[in-house]
Coordinates of C-alpha atoms in Angstrom, one line a residue:
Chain A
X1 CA -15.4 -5.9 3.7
X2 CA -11.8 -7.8 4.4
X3 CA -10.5 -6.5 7.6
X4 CA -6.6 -7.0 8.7
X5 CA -5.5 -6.6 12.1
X6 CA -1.8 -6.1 13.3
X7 CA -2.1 -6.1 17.0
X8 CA 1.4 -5.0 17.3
X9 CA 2.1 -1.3 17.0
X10 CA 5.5 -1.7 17.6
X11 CA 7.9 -4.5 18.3
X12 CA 12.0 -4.0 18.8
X13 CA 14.7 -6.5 18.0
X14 CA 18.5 -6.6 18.7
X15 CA 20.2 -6.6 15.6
X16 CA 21.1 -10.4 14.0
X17 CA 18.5 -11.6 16.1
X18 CA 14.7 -12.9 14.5
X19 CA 11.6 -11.1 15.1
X20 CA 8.1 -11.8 13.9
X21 CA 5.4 -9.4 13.0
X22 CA 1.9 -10.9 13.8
X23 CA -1.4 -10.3 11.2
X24 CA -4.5 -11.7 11.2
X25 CA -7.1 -11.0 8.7
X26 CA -10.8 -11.5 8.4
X27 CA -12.7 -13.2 4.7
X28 CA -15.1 -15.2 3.3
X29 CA -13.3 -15.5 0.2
X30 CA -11.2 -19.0 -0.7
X31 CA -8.5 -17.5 -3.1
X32 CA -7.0 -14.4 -2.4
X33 CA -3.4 -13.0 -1.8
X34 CA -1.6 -11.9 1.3
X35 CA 1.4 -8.8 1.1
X36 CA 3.8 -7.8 3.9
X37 CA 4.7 -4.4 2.7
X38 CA 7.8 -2.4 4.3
X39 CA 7.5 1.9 4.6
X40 CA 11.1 3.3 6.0
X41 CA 11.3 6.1 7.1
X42 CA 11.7 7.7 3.6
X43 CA 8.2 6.9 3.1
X44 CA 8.5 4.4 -0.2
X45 CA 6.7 1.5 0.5
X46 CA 8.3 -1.6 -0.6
X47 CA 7.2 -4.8 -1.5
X48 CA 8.8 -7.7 1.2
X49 CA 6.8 -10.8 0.3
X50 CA 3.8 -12.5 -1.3
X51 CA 1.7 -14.9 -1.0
X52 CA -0.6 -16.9 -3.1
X53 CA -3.4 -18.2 -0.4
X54 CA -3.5 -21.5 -2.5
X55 CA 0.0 -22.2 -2.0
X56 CA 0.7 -24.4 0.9
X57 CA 3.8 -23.7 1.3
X58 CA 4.9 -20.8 2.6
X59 CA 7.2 -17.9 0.9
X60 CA 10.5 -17.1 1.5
X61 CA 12.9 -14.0 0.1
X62 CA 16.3 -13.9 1.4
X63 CA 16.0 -13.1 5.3
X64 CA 12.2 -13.2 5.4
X65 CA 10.0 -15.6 5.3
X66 CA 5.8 -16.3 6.5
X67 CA 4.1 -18.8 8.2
X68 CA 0.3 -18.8 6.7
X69 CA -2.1 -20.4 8.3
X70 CA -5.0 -20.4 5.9
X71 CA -7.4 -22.1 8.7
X72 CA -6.8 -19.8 11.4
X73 CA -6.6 -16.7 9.1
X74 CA -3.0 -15.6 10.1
X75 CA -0.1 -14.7 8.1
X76 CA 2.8 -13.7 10.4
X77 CA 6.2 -12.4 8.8
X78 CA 9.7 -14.0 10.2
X79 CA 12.9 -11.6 9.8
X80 CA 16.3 -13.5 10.1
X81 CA 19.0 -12.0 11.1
X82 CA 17.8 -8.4 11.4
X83 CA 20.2 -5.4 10.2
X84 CA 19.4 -2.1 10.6
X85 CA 17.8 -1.8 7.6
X86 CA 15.3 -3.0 8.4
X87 CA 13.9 -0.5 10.8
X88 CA 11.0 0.3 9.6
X89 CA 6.9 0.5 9.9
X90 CA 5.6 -3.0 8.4
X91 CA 2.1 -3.4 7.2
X92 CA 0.2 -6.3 6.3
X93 CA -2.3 -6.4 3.3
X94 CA -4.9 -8.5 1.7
X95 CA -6.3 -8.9 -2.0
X96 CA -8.8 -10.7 -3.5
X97 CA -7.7 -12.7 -6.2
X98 CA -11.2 -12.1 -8.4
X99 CA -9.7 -10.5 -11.4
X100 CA -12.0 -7.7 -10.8
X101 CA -11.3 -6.4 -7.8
X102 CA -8.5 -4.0 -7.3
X103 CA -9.0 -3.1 -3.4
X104 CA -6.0 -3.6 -1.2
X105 CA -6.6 -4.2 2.5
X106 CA -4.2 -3.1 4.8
X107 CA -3.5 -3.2 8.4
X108 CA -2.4 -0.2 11.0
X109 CA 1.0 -1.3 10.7
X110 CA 4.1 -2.2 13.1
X111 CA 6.8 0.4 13.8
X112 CA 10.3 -2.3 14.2
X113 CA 13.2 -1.1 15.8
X114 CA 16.5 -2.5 15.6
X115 CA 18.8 -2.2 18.5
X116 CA 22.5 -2.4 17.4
Chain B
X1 CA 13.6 7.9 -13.1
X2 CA 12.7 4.0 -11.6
X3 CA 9.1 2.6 -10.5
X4 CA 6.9 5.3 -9.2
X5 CA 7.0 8.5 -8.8
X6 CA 5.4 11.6 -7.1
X7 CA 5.6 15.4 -6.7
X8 CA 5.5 17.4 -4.7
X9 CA 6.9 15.3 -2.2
X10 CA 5.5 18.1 0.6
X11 CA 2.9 20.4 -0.2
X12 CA 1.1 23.5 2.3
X13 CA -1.9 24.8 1.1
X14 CA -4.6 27.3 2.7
X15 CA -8.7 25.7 2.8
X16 CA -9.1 28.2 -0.4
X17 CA -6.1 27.0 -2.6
X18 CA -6.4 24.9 -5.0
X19 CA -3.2 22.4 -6.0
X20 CA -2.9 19.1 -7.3
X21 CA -0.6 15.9 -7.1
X22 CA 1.1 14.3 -9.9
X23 CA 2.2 10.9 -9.9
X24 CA 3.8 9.1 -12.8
X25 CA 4.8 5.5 -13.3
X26 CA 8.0 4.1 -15.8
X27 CA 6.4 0.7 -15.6
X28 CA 4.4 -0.1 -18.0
X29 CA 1.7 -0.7 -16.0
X30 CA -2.3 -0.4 -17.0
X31 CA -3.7 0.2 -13.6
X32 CA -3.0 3.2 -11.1
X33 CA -4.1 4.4 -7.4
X34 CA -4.4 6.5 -5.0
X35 CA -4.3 6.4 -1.2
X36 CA -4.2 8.4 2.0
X37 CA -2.2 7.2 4.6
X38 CA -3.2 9.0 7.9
X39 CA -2.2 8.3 11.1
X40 CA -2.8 5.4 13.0
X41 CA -5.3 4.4 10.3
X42 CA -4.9 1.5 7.9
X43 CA -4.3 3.1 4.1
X44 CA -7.5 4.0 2.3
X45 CA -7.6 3.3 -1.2
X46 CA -9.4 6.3 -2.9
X47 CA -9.4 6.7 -6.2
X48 CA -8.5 3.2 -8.8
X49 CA -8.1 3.7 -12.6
X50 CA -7.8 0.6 -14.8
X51 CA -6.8 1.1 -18.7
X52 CA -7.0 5.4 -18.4
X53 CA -10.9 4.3 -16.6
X54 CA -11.8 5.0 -13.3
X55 CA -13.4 1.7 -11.8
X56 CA -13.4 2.6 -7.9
X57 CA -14.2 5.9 -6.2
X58 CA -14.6 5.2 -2.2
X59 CA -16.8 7.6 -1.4
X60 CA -14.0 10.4 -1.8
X61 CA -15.7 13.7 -1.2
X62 CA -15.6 15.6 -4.5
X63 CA -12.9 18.7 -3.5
X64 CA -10.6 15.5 -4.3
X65 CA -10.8 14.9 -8.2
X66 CA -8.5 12.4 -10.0
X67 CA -7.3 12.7 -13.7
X68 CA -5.4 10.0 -15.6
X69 CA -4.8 11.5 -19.1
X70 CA -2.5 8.1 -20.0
X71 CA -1.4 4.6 -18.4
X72 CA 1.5 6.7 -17.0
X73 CA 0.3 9.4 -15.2
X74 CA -2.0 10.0 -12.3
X75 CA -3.6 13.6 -10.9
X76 CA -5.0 14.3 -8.0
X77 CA -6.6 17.6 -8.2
X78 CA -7.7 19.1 -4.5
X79 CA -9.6 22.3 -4.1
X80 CA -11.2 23.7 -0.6
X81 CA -9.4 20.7 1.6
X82 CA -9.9 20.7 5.4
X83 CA -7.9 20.4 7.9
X84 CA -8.4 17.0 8.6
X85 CA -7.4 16.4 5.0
X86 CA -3.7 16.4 6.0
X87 CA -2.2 13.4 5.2
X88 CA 0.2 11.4 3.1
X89 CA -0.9 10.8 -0.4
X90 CA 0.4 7.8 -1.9
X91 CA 0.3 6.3 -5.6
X92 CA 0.7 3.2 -6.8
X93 CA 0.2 1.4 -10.2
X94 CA 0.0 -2.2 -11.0
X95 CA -0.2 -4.2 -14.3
X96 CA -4.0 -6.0 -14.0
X97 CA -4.9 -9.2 -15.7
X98 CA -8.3 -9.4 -16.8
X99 CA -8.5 -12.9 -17.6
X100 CA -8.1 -15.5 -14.7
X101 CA -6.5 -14.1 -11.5
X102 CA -3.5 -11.7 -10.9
X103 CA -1.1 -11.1 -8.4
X104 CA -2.0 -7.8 -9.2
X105 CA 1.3 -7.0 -7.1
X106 CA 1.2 -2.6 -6.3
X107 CA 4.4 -0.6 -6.3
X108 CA 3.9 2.6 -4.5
X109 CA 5.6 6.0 -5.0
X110 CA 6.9 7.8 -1.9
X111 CA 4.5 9.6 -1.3
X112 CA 2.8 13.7 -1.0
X113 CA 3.0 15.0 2.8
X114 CA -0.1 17.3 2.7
X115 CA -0.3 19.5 4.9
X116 CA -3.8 21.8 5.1
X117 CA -4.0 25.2 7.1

């Protein structure tokens, strides 16, 4: 099975500053699809970002953005310009992109904090 | 109502009650989940239902039993839970391709704090 790690439990950032949240994941597969997910603390899980592992290039929306590294299995989230907002627990996930399969893999998760 | 939702949002039951969860999406969506989110653990996906059919059951033990009468709505039926059971139940629906690949891209509800006695 797809594991994905997020060696950061938490990470803190003053606000308007840039942070980035660190996940590595672990497949055979070629062609699959990578999530950064956002849960505040009202508990709704929000999508933040996608990304298509056959894209090279890497996605962007508004103040985030990724850097996917499809050789060394990393897909790391970059927050511009934090706001308090954005306090929040963060979690990474993987799909496969086989039609079939419905399984998303997530990681532990990293708590931010944004110091005002 | 928007995207997904889910009641109760907290729920206290004894080890001899039975409840159950609803969930309902306004999405139009064909494919609906469930997950527990425990502490410190990564979400487990436990129940998946594609097109009213349940296609994935992750070894869930059976006091947990799903339901999805429609596209639109989700149970989660629980009878003699455990302690350890306590956790937050979340939904989440999706709109599945079954030709070629999909995005496949989940929106989740906020979520049922359980809490088992």
């Amino acid at each position: 099975a797809q594991t994905v790690t997020q060696s950061q439990p938490e990470m803190s950032v003053q606000e308007a500053e840039t942070v980035t949240l660190s996940c590595t994941y672990d497949t055979s597969e070629s062609d699959y699809y990578l999530f950064w997910y956002k849960q505040p603390p009202s508990r709704q899980m929000i999508l933040v970002i996608r990304q298509e592992a056959y894209k090279q290039q890497n996605a962007t929306e508004n103040r985030f953005s990724v850097n996917f590294q499809k050789a060394a299995k990393s897909f790391s989230l970059k927050i511009s310009d934090s706001q308090l907002g954005d306090a929040a627990m963060y979690f990474c996930a993987y799909r496969s992109a086989d039609s079939g399969a419905n399984n998303l893999f997530f990681g532990t998760g990293t708590r931010l904090t944004v110091i005002p | 109502e928007t995207g997904v939702t889910q009641t109760p949002r907290h729920l206290v039951m004894g080890m001899t009650n039975k409840k159950s969860l609803k969930c309902e999406q306004h999405l139009g969506h064909n494919a609906m989940y469930w997950y527990k989110q425990s502490a410190k653990k990564p979400l487990e996906l436990m129940f998946v239902y594609n097109f009213k059919e349940q296609t994935e059951n992750n070894s869930v033990p059976s006091r947990f039993s799903p339901e999805c009468p429609n596209s639109s709505h989700l149970f989660l039926h629980l009878h003699t839970l455990q302690p350890e059971d306590s956790a937050l139940y979340l939904c989440a629906s999706s709109q599945v391709i079954l030709q070629g690949t999909s995005t496949d891209t989940q929106y989740f509800g906020p979520g049922t704090r359980l809490t088992v006695l």
